[in-house]
Amino acid sequence: MAEIKCIDVSEWQGSIDFEKVKASGIEYAILRAGFGREASQIDAEFESNYKKAKASGVKLGAYWYSYAVDVADAKKEAKACISVLKGKSFELPIFYDMEDNSQTKLGKATLTNMAKAFMTELLKAGYRVGIYANANWFENYLDYKSLYGTYYVWLAQYNSEAEFKCDVWQYTSSGKVQGVSGNVDMNIIYSDKMIKSTSDTSGEDKTPQSFEVAALQSLLILSERLGIITQTITPIDNKKGKMTSSAILQMKKSLKMAENQTVDLVFIRKMHQAIVDALPKVGDINGDGKVNVKDVTTLQKRIAGVEDV
């Protein structure tokens, strides 16, 4: 796709004339929805920006600025964000903004888990999600490799080029756009999968093909959690991307089938049977030779993905 310019704005830009923004050739904007763990911390201009942008035809995403100190706090921020976004539709993902200096002492593992916790809550609520950070954060404070390709990545780096692969690149904070007083952040959108058609305002892709892929992914996720395959999957758009394709190939190999991308009823039935066969084999979690209530409880958590064992 062609590179698409996008602005991101907050209350710091004051009142914005989105009709002029659209007339200047900018068709996409990412709005700050708020910050912190309370819905009362909504950005002062968010409601106004949303209404005016929608009226002008500017397509929107949003972001939530984090001050969280642990995973539980990140989940609270997610709930606050969801509350603020309720009833609104977006053509771009919702991003978790991690850049606050007070968080750097928490360490890369904790910060990455916080990001994933926030985005998981948004995914559960039906939103497409991403992570925003600057190059320093992706280098030193977040596990970039575990984030890029699984979630949308919005990189801030004021440089001649983006040094990390990303779906959106924020390349300056001193842009000039008609309709916005003073400076404004400028971005380039690289990923066509990130842009949702305006004809679908539900937050979900409801085509039959999307449902079929979602069902396939569910079986593959179960297979991974039962140890049949190793490829993890985090659905973003219920599209058969690289992770799903890799999981299909691993499952085909496990089932001693031709290793290709064909998905038919024979494959589905064999995969289902493999899952059924695996349940008693992995049921003895603690290895004491019998399956008891504790084993079953642990297995339920493993399948649900709420606890690593």
PDB file of C-alpha atoms in Angstrom:
ATOM      1  CA  MET A   1       0.000   0.000   0.000  1.00  0.00           C
ATOM      2  CA  ALA A   2       1.022   3.611  -0.386  1.00  0.00           C
ATOM      3  CA  GLU A   3       2.354   5.353   2.693  1.00  0.00           C
ATOM      4  CA  ILE A   4      -0.544   7.149   4.415  1.00  0.00           C
ATOM      5  CA  LYS A   5      -0.075  10.229   6.568  1.00  0.00           C
ATOM      6  CA  CYS A   6      -1.803  10.401   9.930  1.00  0.00           C
ATOM      7  CA  ILE A   7      -1.786  12.882  12.814  1.00  0.00           C
ATOM      8  CA  ASP A   8      -2.166  12.104  16.504  1.00  0.00           C
ATOM      9  CA  VAL A   9      -3.685  14.688  18.817  1.00  0.00           C
ATOM     10  CA  SER A  10      -4.746  15.336  22.405  1.00  0.00           C
ATOM     11  CA  GLU A  11      -6.064  18.170  24.529  1.00  0.00           C
ATOM     12  CA  TRP A  12      -2.684  19.882  24.092  1.00  0.00           C
ATOM     13  CA  GLN A  13      -3.679  20.847  20.544  1.00  0.00           C
ATOM     14  CA  GLY A  14      -6.814  22.572  21.848  1.00  0.00           C
ATOM     15  CA  SER A  15      -9.826  22.878  19.552  1.00  0.00           C
ATOM     16  CA  ILE A  16      -9.200  21.318  16.131  1.00  0.00           C
ATOM     17  CA  ASP A  17     -10.993  22.098  12.886  1.00  0.00           C
ATOM     18  CA  PHE A  18     -11.186  18.620  11.370  1.00  0.00           C
ATOM     19  CA  GLU A  19     -12.877  19.914   8.224  1.00  0.00           C
ATOM     20  CA  LYS A  20      -9.671  21.829   7.458  1.00  0.00           C
ATOM     21  CA  VAL A  21      -7.577  18.833   8.491  1.00  0.00           C
ATOM     22  CA  LYS A  22      -9.442  16.661   5.978  1.00  0.00           C
ATOM     23  CA  ALA A  23      -9.233  19.336   3.275  1.00  0.00           C
ATOM     24  CA  SER A  24      -5.460  19.476   3.741  1.00  0.00           C
ATOM     25  CA  GLY A  25      -5.201  15.830   2.714  1.00  0.00           C
ATOM     26  CA  ILE A  26      -4.986  14.196   6.159  1.00  0.00           C
ATOM     27  CA  GLU A  27      -7.598  11.433   6.348  1.00  0.00           C
ATOM     28  CA  TYR A  28      -6.462   9.611   9.479  1.00  0.00           C
ATOM     29  CA  ALA A  29      -6.017  10.665  13.112  1.00  0.00           C
ATOM     30  CA  ILE A  30      -5.243   8.887  16.367  1.00  0.00           C
ATOM     31  CA  LEU A  31      -6.865  10.571  19.380  1.00  0.00           C
ATOM     32  CA  ARG A  32      -5.696  10.407  22.952  1.00  0.00           C
ATOM     33  CA  ALA A  33      -8.635   8.895  24.821  1.00  0.00           C
ATOM     34  CA  GLY A  34      -7.148   9.408  28.270  1.00  0.00           C
ATOM     35  CA  PHE A  35      -4.567   8.239  30.768  1.00  0.00           C
ATOM     36  CA  GLY A  36      -4.212   6.320  34.028  1.00  0.00           C
ATOM     37  CA  ARG A  37      -6.550   3.912  35.769  1.00  0.00           C
ATOM     38  CA  GLU A  38      -9.738   6.002  36.070  1.00  0.00           C
ATOM     39  CA  ALA A  39     -12.314   6.731  33.375  1.00  0.00           C
ATOM     40  CA  SER A  40     -12.487  10.246  34.809  1.00  0.00           C
ATOM     41  CA  GLN A  41      -9.003  10.767  33.347  1.00  0.00           C
ATOM     42  CA  ILE A  42     -10.489  11.044  29.877  1.00  0.00           C
ATOM     43  CA  ASP A  43      -8.658  13.491  27.598  1.00  0.00           C
ATOM     44  CA  ALA A  44     -10.406  16.857  27.866  1.00  0.00           C
ATOM     45  CA  GLU A  45     -10.839  17.113  24.078  1.00  0.00           C
ATOM     46  CA  PHE A  46     -11.519  13.449  23.299  1.00  0.00           C
ATOM     47  CA  GLU A  47     -15.308  13.642  22.984  1.00  0.00           C
ATOM     48  CA  SER A  48     -15.132  16.830  20.932  1.00  0.00           C
ATOM     49  CA  ASN A  49     -12.327  15.522  18.724  1.00  0.00           C
ATOM     50  CA  TYR A  50     -14.194  12.272  18.130  1.00  0.00           C
ATOM     51  CA  LYS A  51     -17.449  13.967  17.124  1.00  0.00           C
ATOM     52  CA  LYS A  52     -15.802  16.539  14.858  1.00  0.00           C
ATOM     53  CA  ALA A  53     -13.496  14.028  13.202  1.00  0.00           C
ATOM     54  CA  LYS A  54     -16.353  11.625  12.491  1.00  0.00           C
ATOM     55  CA  ALA A  55     -18.480  14.455  11.078  1.00  0.00           C
ATOM     56  CA  SER A  56     -15.654  15.460   8.742  1.00  0.00           C
ATOM     57  CA  GLY A  57     -14.958  11.906   7.553  1.00  0.00           C
ATOM     58  CA  VAL A  58     -11.516  11.612   9.167  1.00  0.00           C
ATOM     59  CA  LYS A  59     -10.888   7.966  10.099  1.00  0.00           C
ATOM     60  CA  LEU A  60      -9.841   7.346  13.684  1.00  0.00           C
ATOM     61  CA  GLY A  61      -7.782   5.318  16.117  1.00  0.00           C
ATOM     62  CA  ALA A  62      -7.131   6.083  19.792  1.00  0.00           C
ATOM     63  CA  TYR A  63      -4.467   5.693  22.450  1.00  0.00           C
ATOM     64  CA  TRP A  64      -4.312   5.481  26.235  1.00  0.00           C
ATOM     65  CA  TYR A  65      -1.306   6.860  28.139  1.00  0.00           C
ATOM     66  CA  SER A  66       0.028   4.562  30.867  1.00  0.00           C
ATOM     67  CA  TYR A  67       1.229   5.303  34.382  1.00  0.00           C
ATOM     68  CA  ALA A  68       0.737   1.686  35.525  1.00  0.00           C
ATOM     69  CA  VAL A  69       3.144   0.124  38.021  1.00  0.00           C
ATOM     70  CA  ASP A  70       2.265  -3.555  37.543  1.00  0.00           C
ATOM     71  CA  VAL A  71       0.075  -5.937  35.548  1.00  0.00           C
ATOM     72  CA  ALA A  72      -2.948  -5.418  37.799  1.00  0.00           C
ATOM     73  CA  ASP A  73      -2.634  -1.669  37.307  1.00  0.00           C
ATOM     74  CA  ALA A  74      -2.388  -2.110  33.521  1.00  0.00           C
ATOM     75  CA  LYS A  75      -5.648  -4.074  33.587  1.00  0.00           C
ATOM     76  CA  LYS A  76      -7.291  -1.217  35.501  1.00  0.00           C
ATOM     77  CA  GLU A  77      -6.087   1.177  32.826  1.00  0.00           C
ATOM     78  CA  ALA A  78      -7.576  -1.113  30.188  1.00  0.00           C
ATOM     79  CA  LYS A  79     -10.958  -1.098  31.921  1.00  0.00           C
ATOM     80  CA  ALA A  80     -10.876   2.699  32.152  1.00  0.00           C
ATOM     81  CA  CYS A  81      -9.995   2.927  28.473  1.00  0.00           C
ATOM     82  CA  ILE A  82     -12.787   0.533  27.472  1.00  0.00           C
ATOM     83  CA  SER A  83     -15.257   2.604  29.476  1.00  0.00           C
ATOM     84  CA  VAL A  84     -14.240   5.774  27.643  1.00  0.00           C
ATOM     85  CA  LEU A  85     -14.353   4.098  24.203  1.00  0.00           C
ATOM     86  CA  LYS A  86     -17.739   2.448  24.717  1.00  0.00           C
ATOM     87  CA  GLY A  87     -20.218   3.125  21.920  1.00  0.00           C
ATOM     88  CA  LYS A  88     -17.604   4.519  19.544  1.00  0.00           C
ATOM     89  CA  SER A  89     -16.239   3.000  16.327  1.00  0.00           C
ATOM     90  CA  PHE A  90     -12.673   3.127  15.047  1.00  0.00           C
ATOM     91  CA  GLU A  91     -11.030   2.387  11.721  1.00  0.00           C
ATOM     92  CA  LEU A  92      -7.567   2.098  13.318  1.00  0.00           C
ATOM     93  CA  PRO A  93      -6.472   0.111  16.392  1.00  0.00           C
ATOM     94  CA  ILE A  94      -6.399   1.262  20.008  1.00  0.00           C
ATOM     95  CA  PHE A  95      -2.822   1.757  21.226  1.00  0.00           C
ATOM     96  CA  TYR A  96      -1.267   1.483  24.684  1.00  0.00           C
ATOM     97  CA  ASP A  97       1.151   4.393  25.102  1.00  0.00           C
ATOM     98  CA  MET A  98       4.176   3.381  27.206  1.00  0.00           C
ATOM     99  CA  GLU A  99       6.854   6.009  27.614  1.00  0.00           C
ATOM    100  CA  ASP A 100       6.630   7.417  31.142  1.00  0.00           C
ATOM    101  CA  ASN A 101      10.007   7.739  32.868  1.00  0.00           C
ATOM    102  CA  SER A 102       8.531   6.609  36.195  1.00  0.00           C
ATOM    103  CA  GLN A 103       8.039   3.124  34.716  1.00  0.00           C
ATOM    104  CA  THR A 104      11.554   2.410  33.470  1.00  0.00           C
ATOM    105  CA  LYS A 105      12.680   1.033  36.837  1.00  0.00           C
ATOM    106  CA  LEU A 106      10.118  -1.797  36.533  1.00  0.00           C
ATOM    107  CA  GLY A 107      12.239  -3.732  34.017  1.00  0.00           C
ATOM    108  CA  LYS A 108      11.668  -5.138  30.547  1.00  0.00           C
ATOM    109  CA  ALA A 109       9.805  -8.322  31.551  1.00  0.00           C
ATOM    110  CA  THR A 110       7.308  -6.531  33.789  1.00  0.00           C
ATOM    111  CA  LEU A 111       6.704  -3.712  31.319  1.00  0.00           C
ATOM    112  CA  THR A 112       6.154  -6.166  28.465  1.00  0.00           C
ATOM    113  CA  ASN A 113       3.714  -8.186  30.564  1.00  0.00           C
ATOM    114  CA  MET A 114       1.892  -4.967  31.441  1.00  0.00           C
ATOM    115  CA  ALA A 115       1.568  -4.095  27.754  1.00  0.00           C
ATOM    116  CA  LYS A 116       0.254  -7.549  26.923  1.00  0.00           C
ATOM    117  CA  ALA A 117      -2.206  -7.459  29.847  1.00  0.00           C
ATOM    118  CA  PHE A 118      -3.660  -4.131  28.683  1.00  0.00           C
ATOM    119  CA  MET A 119      -3.943  -5.266  25.074  1.00  0.00           C
ATOM    120  CA  THR A 120      -5.481  -8.604  26.052  1.00  0.00           C
ATOM    121  CA  GLU A 121      -8.280  -6.793  27.896  1.00  0.00           C
ATOM    122  CA  LEU A 122      -8.929  -4.616  24.853  1.00  0.00           C
ATOM    123  CA  LEU A 123      -8.927  -7.677  22.578  1.00  0.00           C
ATOM    124  CA  LYS A 124     -11.506  -9.327  24.830  1.00  0.00           C
ATOM    125  CA  ALA A 125     -13.663  -6.217  24.462  1.00  0.00           C
ATOM    126  CA  GLY A 126     -13.548  -6.552  20.654  1.00  0.00           C
ATOM    127  CA  TYR A 127     -10.960  -3.903  19.781  1.00  0.00           C
ATOM    128  CA  ARG A 128      -7.892  -4.267  17.594  1.00  0.00           C
ATOM    129  CA  VAL A 129      -4.837  -3.280  19.592  1.00  0.00           C
ATOM    130  CA  GLY A 130      -1.275  -2.049  19.389  1.00  0.00           C
ATOM    131  CA  ILE A 131       1.629  -0.721  21.429  1.00  0.00           C
ATOM    132  CA  TYR A 132       3.136   2.773  21.150  1.00  0.00           C
ATOM    133  CA  ALA A 133       6.654   3.538  22.356  1.00  0.00           C
ATOM    134  CA  ASN A 134       9.787   5.318  21.276  1.00  0.00           C
ATOM    135  CA  ALA A 135      12.882   3.586  19.922  1.00  0.00           C
ATOM    136  CA  ASN A 136      14.634   3.735  23.301  1.00  0.00           C
ATOM    137  CA  TRP A 137      11.750   1.886  24.931  1.00  0.00           C
ATOM    138  CA  PHE A 138      11.568  -0.773  22.236  1.00  0.00           C
ATOM    139  CA  GLU A 139      15.324  -1.221  22.585  1.00  0.00           C
ATOM    140  CA  ASN A 140      15.673  -1.215  26.379  1.00  0.00           C
ATOM    141  CA  TYR A 141      12.339  -1.486  28.178  1.00  0.00           C
ATOM    142  CA  LEU A 142      10.030  -3.642  26.051  1.00  0.00           C
ATOM    143  CA  ASP A 143      10.506  -7.061  24.457  1.00  0.00           C
ATOM    144  CA  TYR A 144      10.058  -5.809  20.897  1.00  0.00           C
ATOM    145  CA  LYS A 145      10.474  -9.269  19.351  1.00  0.00           C
ATOM    146  CA  SER A 146       7.517 -10.667  21.291  1.00  0.00           C
ATOM    147  CA  LEU A 147       5.344  -7.677  20.390  1.00  0.00           C
ATOM    148  CA  TYR A 148       5.960  -6.971  16.704  1.00  0.00           C
ATOM    149  CA  GLY A 149       3.980  -9.309  14.481  1.00  0.00           C
ATOM    150  CA  THR A 150       1.597 -10.217  17.297  1.00  0.00           C
ATOM    151  CA  TYR A 151       0.320  -6.712  18.022  1.00  0.00           C
ATOM    152  CA  TYR A 152       0.381  -3.556  15.938  1.00  0.00           C
ATOM    153  CA  VAL A 153       3.494  -1.483  16.649  1.00  0.00           C
ATOM    154  CA  TRP A 154       3.495   2.314  16.599  1.00  0.00           C
ATOM    155  CA  LEU A 155       7.061   3.606  16.745  1.00  0.00           C
ATOM    156  CA  ALA A 156       8.071   7.135  17.739  1.00  0.00           C
ATOM    157  CA  GLN A 157      11.479   7.966  16.322  1.00  0.00           C
ATOM    158  CA  TYR A 158      12.332  11.422  15.033  1.00  0.00           C
ATOM    159  CA  ASN A 159      14.834  10.292  12.486  1.00  0.00           C
ATOM    160  CA  SER A 160      15.289  10.123   8.726  1.00  0.00           C
ATOM    161  CA  GLU A 161      13.908   6.582   8.797  1.00  0.00           C
ATOM    162  CA  ALA A 162      12.332   4.095  11.198  1.00  0.00           C
ATOM    163  CA  GLU A 163      14.989   1.797  12.646  1.00  0.00           C
ATOM    164  CA  PHE A 164      12.460  -0.775  13.891  1.00  0.00           C
ATOM    165  CA  LYS A 165       9.870  -2.537  11.752  1.00  0.00           C
ATOM    166  CA  CYS A 166       6.532  -0.985  12.583  1.00  0.00           C
ATOM    167  CA  ASP A 167       2.960  -0.536  11.396  1.00  0.00           C
ATOM    168  CA  VAL A 168       2.943   3.208  12.126  1.00  0.00           C
ATOM    169  CA  TRP A 169       5.931   5.532  12.345  1.00  0.00           C
ATOM    170  CA  GLN A 170       5.699   8.827  14.218  1.00  0.00           C
ATOM    171  CA  TYR A 171       8.483  10.756  12.547  1.00  0.00           C
ATOM    172  CA  THR A 172       8.120  14.281  13.976  1.00  0.00           C
ATOM    173  CA  SER A 173       6.373  16.234  16.708  1.00  0.00           C
ATOM    174  CA  SER A 174       6.624  19.553  14.888  1.00  0.00           C
ATOM    175  CA  GLY A 175       4.330  19.005  11.928  1.00  0.00           C
ATOM    176  CA  LYS A 176       2.092  21.749  10.541  1.00  0.00           C
ATOM    177  CA  VAL A 177      -1.444  20.926   9.409  1.00  0.00           C
ATOM    178  CA  GLN A 178      -4.298  23.243   8.534  1.00  0.00           C
ATOM    179  CA  GLY A 179      -6.952  23.166  11.231  1.00  0.00           C
ATOM    180  CA  VAL A 180      -4.470  22.497  14.042  1.00  0.00           C
ATOM    181  CA  SER A 181      -2.929  25.391  15.970  1.00  0.00           C
ATOM    182  CA  GLY A 182       0.785  25.018  16.563  1.00  0.00           C
ATOM    183  CA  ASN A 183       2.752  21.813  16.157  1.00  0.00           C
ATOM    184  CA  VAL A 184       1.264  18.355  15.717  1.00  0.00           C
ATOM    185  CA  ASP A 185       2.686  14.828  15.669  1.00  0.00           C
ATOM    186  CA  MET A 186       2.971  13.386  12.149  1.00  0.00           C
ATOM    187  CA  ASN A 187       2.882   9.687  11.351  1.00  0.00           C
ATOM    188  CA  ILE A 188       3.081   7.340   8.391  1.00  0.00           C
ATOM    189  CA  ILE A 189       0.874   4.242   8.277  1.00  0.00           C
ATOM    190  CA  TYR A 190       2.622   1.346   6.563  1.00  0.00           C
ATOM    191  CA  SER A 191       0.244  -1.540   7.256  1.00  0.00           C
ATOM    192  CA  ASP A 192      -2.875  -1.953   5.125  1.00  0.00           C
ATOM    193  CA  LYS A 193      -4.223  -4.593   7.519  1.00  0.00           C
ATOM    194  CA  MET A 194      -4.335  -1.914  10.200  1.00  0.00           C
ATOM    195  CA  ILE A 195      -7.003   0.082   8.362  1.00  0.00           C
ATOM    196  CA  LYS A 196     -10.527  -1.227   8.718  1.00  0.00           C
ATOM    197  CA  SER A 197     -13.217  -0.435   6.156  1.00  0.00           C
ATOM    198  CA  THR A 198     -15.595   2.308   7.235  1.00  0.00           C
ATOM    199  CA  SER A 199     -18.477   0.041   6.173  1.00  0.00           C
ATOM    200  CA  ASP A 200     -17.722  -2.116   9.226  1.00  0.00           C
ATOM    201  CA  THR A 201     -18.202  -0.008  12.351  1.00  0.00           C
ATOM    202  CA  SER A 202     -18.726  -2.849  14.803  1.00  0.00           C
ATOM    203  CA  GLY A 203     -15.111  -3.373  15.828  1.00  0.00           C
ATOM    204  CA  GLU A 204     -15.179  -6.894  14.370  1.00  0.00           C
ATOM    205  CA  ASP A 205     -14.878  -8.461  10.945  1.00  0.00           C
ATOM    206  CA  LYS A 206     -18.119 -10.420  10.632  1.00  0.00           C
ATOM    207  CA  THR A 207     -17.605 -12.088   7.265  1.00  0.00           C
ATOM    208  CA  PRO A 208     -18.117 -15.870   7.233  1.00  0.00           C
ATOM    209  CA  GLN A 209     -14.466 -16.321   6.252  1.00  0.00           C
ATOM    210  CA  SER A 210     -13.407 -14.417   9.376  1.00  0.00           C
ATOM    211  CA  PHE A 211     -15.547 -16.662  11.577  1.00  0.00           C
ATOM    212  CA  GLU A 212     -14.042 -19.754   9.931  1.00  0.00           C
ATOM    213  CA  VAL A 213     -10.502 -18.527  10.567  1.00  0.00           C
ATOM    214  CA  ALA A 214     -11.410 -17.646  14.171  1.00  0.00           C
ATOM    215  CA  ALA A 215     -12.734 -21.187  14.706  1.00  0.00           C
ATOM    216  CA  LEU A 216      -9.577 -22.675  13.160  1.00  0.00           C
ATOM    217  CA  GLN A 217      -7.410 -20.473  15.367  1.00  0.00           C
ATOM    218  CA  SER A 218      -9.315 -21.621  18.453  1.00  0.00           C
ATOM    219  CA  LEU A 219      -8.504 -25.263  17.691  1.00  0.00           C
ATOM    220  CA  LEU A 220      -4.863 -24.394  17.023  1.00  0.00           C
ATOM    221  CA  ILE A 221      -4.633 -22.441  20.287  1.00  0.00           C
ATOM    222  CA  LEU A 222      -5.998 -25.466  22.171  1.00  0.00           C
ATOM    223  CA  SER A 223      -3.444 -27.648  20.383  1.00  0.00           C
ATOM    224  CA  GLU A 224      -0.602 -25.376  21.457  1.00  0.00           C
ATOM    225  CA  ARG A 225      -1.763 -25.280  25.079  1.00  0.00           C
ATOM    226  CA  LEU A 226      -2.017 -29.067  25.147  1.00  0.00           C
ATOM    227  CA  GLY A 227       1.526 -29.396  23.790  1.00  0.00           C
ATOM    228  CA  ILE A 228       0.618 -30.835  20.383  1.00  0.00           C
ATOM    229  CA  ILE A 229       2.278 -27.900  18.587  1.00  0.00           C
ATOM    230  CA  THR A 230       4.573 -25.115  19.764  1.00  0.00           C
ATOM    231  CA  GLN A 231       3.402 -22.163  17.648  1.00  0.00           C
ATOM    232  CA  THR A 232       1.506 -19.611  19.734  1.00  0.00           C
ATOM    233  CA  ILE A 233      -1.300 -17.570  18.192  1.00  0.00           C
ATOM    234  CA  THR A 234      -2.746 -14.237  19.270  1.00  0.00           C
ATOM    235  CA  PRO A 235      -5.535 -13.381  16.806  1.00  0.00           C
ATOM    236  CA  ILE A 236      -5.520  -9.730  15.717  1.00  0.00           C
ATOM    237  CA  ASP A 237      -7.984  -9.550  12.851  1.00  0.00           C
ATOM    238  CA  ASN A 238      -9.007 -13.218  12.543  1.00  0.00           C
ATOM    239  CA  LYS A 239      -6.913 -13.379   9.410  1.00  0.00           C
ATOM    240  CA  LYS A 240      -4.720 -16.318   8.472  1.00  0.00           C
ATOM    241  CA  GLY A 241      -1.389 -14.590   9.028  1.00  0.00           C
ATOM    242  CA  LYS A 242       2.108 -15.969   9.603  1.00  0.00           C
ATOM    243  CA  MET A 243       1.444 -17.377  13.078  1.00  0.00           C
ATOM    244  CA  THR A 244      -1.698 -19.240  11.993  1.00  0.00           C
ATOM    245  CA  SER A 245       0.028 -20.546   8.862  1.00  0.00           C
ATOM    246  CA  SER A 246       2.976 -21.803  10.919  1.00  0.00           C
ATOM    247  CA  ALA A 247       0.611 -23.508  13.370  1.00  0.00           C
ATOM    248  CA  ILE A 248      -1.236 -25.242  10.505  1.00  0.00           C
ATOM    249  CA  LEU A 249       2.059 -26.610   9.139  1.00  0.00           C
ATOM    250  CA  GLN A 250       3.103 -27.843  12.590  1.00  0.00           C
ATOM    251  CA  MET A 251      -0.262 -29.537  13.088  1.00  0.00           C
ATOM    252  CA  LYS A 252      -0.078 -31.151   9.632  1.00  0.00           C
ATOM    253  CA  LYS A 253       3.376 -32.510  10.509  1.00  0.00           C
ATOM    254  CA  SER A 254       2.113 -33.821  13.858  1.00  0.00           C
ATOM    255  CA  LEU A 255      -0.776 -35.566  12.097  1.00  0.00           C
ATOM    256  CA  LYS A 256       1.594 -36.969   9.415  1.00  0.00           C
ATOM    257  CA  MET A 257      -0.338 -35.165   6.705  1.00  0.00           C
ATOM    258  CA  ALA A 258       1.022 -33.336   3.654  1.00  0.00           C
ATOM    259  CA  GLU A 259       2.562 -30.139   4.995  1.00  0.00           C
ATOM    260  CA  ASN A 260       0.608 -27.493   3.119  1.00  0.00           C
ATOM    261  CA  GLN A 261      -1.876 -24.722   3.936  1.00  0.00           C
ATOM    262  CA  THR A 262      -4.985 -26.660   2.847  1.00  0.00           C
ATOM    263  CA  VAL A 263      -7.697 -26.634   5.524  1.00  0.00           C
ATOM    264  CA  ASP A 264     -10.518 -29.109   4.898  1.00  0.00           C
ATOM    265  CA  LEU A 265     -12.888 -31.283   6.911  1.00  0.00           C
ATOM    266  CA  VAL A 266     -10.397 -34.156   7.018  1.00  0.00           C
ATOM    267  CA  PHE A 267      -7.792 -31.887   8.617  1.00  0.00           C
ATOM    268  CA  ILE A 268     -10.319 -30.433  11.086  1.00  0.00           C
ATOM    269  CA  ARG A 269     -11.528 -33.898  12.143  1.00  0.00           C
ATOM    270  CA  LYS A 270      -7.997 -35.192  12.622  1.00  0.00           C
ATOM    271  CA  MET A 271      -7.030 -32.091  14.610  1.00  0.00           C
ATOM    272  CA  HIS A 272     -10.120 -32.487  16.798  1.00  0.00           C
ATOM    273  CA  GLN A 273      -9.245 -36.132  17.450  1.00  0.00           C
ATOM    274  CA  ALA A 274      -5.654 -35.188  18.309  1.00  0.00           C
ATOM    275  CA  ILE A 275      -6.969 -32.729  20.906  1.00  0.00           C
ATOM    276  CA  VAL A 276      -9.288 -35.388  22.365  1.00  0.00           C
ATOM    277  CA  ASP A 277      -6.424 -37.902  22.500  1.00  0.00           C
ATOM    278  CA  ALA A 278      -4.077 -35.394  24.131  1.00  0.00           C
ATOM    279  CA  LEU A 279      -6.375 -34.558  27.048  1.00  0.00           C
ATOM    280  CA  PRO A 280      -5.835 -37.784  29.062  1.00  0.00           C
ATOM    281  CA  LYS A 281      -2.130 -37.811  28.204  1.00  0.00           C
ATOM    282  CA  VAL A 282      -1.545 -34.358  29.684  1.00  0.00           C
ATOM    283  CA  GLY A 283      -4.137 -34.750  32.431  1.00  0.00           C
ATOM    284  CA  ASP A 284      -1.658 -35.973  35.036  1.00  0.00           C
ATOM    285  CA  ILE A 285      -0.105 -32.540  35.556  1.00  0.00           C
ATOM    286  CA  ASN A 286       1.846 -33.300  38.724  1.00  0.00           C
ATOM    287  CA  GLY A 287       3.053 -36.717  37.526  1.00  0.00           C
ATOM    288  CA  ASP A 288       1.742 -38.726  40.461  1.00  0.00           C
ATOM    289  CA  GLY A 289       0.231 -41.362  38.192  1.00  0.00           C
ATOM    290  CA  LYS A 290      -3.395 -40.356  38.556  1.00  0.00           C
ATOM    291  CA  VAL A 291      -5.674 -37.547  37.439  1.00  0.00           C
ATOM    292  CA  ASN A 292      -7.200 -35.745  40.411  1.00  0.00           C
ATOM    293  CA  VAL A 293      -9.157 -32.536  40.996  1.00  0.00           C
ATOM    294  CA  LYS A 294      -5.973 -30.450  41.238  1.00  0.00           C
ATOM    295  CA  ASP A 295      -4.773 -31.796  37.879  1.00  0.00           C
ATOM    296  CA  VAL A 296      -8.094 -30.983  36.233  1.00  0.00           C
ATOM    297  CA  THR A 297      -8.140 -27.462  37.683  1.00  0.00           C
ATOM    298  CA  THR A 298      -4.603 -26.796  36.458  1.00  0.00           C
ATOM    299  CA  LEU A 299      -5.444 -28.199  33.018  1.00  0.00           C
ATOM    300  CA  GLN A 300      -8.507 -25.952  32.798  1.00  0.00           C
ATOM    301  CA  LYS A 301      -6.313 -22.929  33.545  1.00  0.00           C
ATOM    302  CA  ARG A 302      -3.782 -24.032  30.935  1.00  0.00           C
ATOM    303  CA  ILE A 303      -6.464 -24.354  28.249  1.00  0.00           C
ATOM    304  CA  ALA A 304      -7.989 -21.027  29.264  1.00  0.00           C
ATOM    305  CA  GLY A 305      -4.556 -19.421  29.046  1.00  0.00           C
ATOM    306  CA  VAL A 306      -4.834 -17.830  32.479  1.00  0.00           C
ATOM    307  CA  GLU A 307      -1.863 -19.555  34.062  1.00  0.00           C
ATOM    308  CA  ASP A 308       1.456 -20.907  32.793  1.00  0.00           C
ATOM    309  CA  VAL A 309       2.340 -24.363  34.042  1.00  0.00           C
TER     310      VAL A 309
END
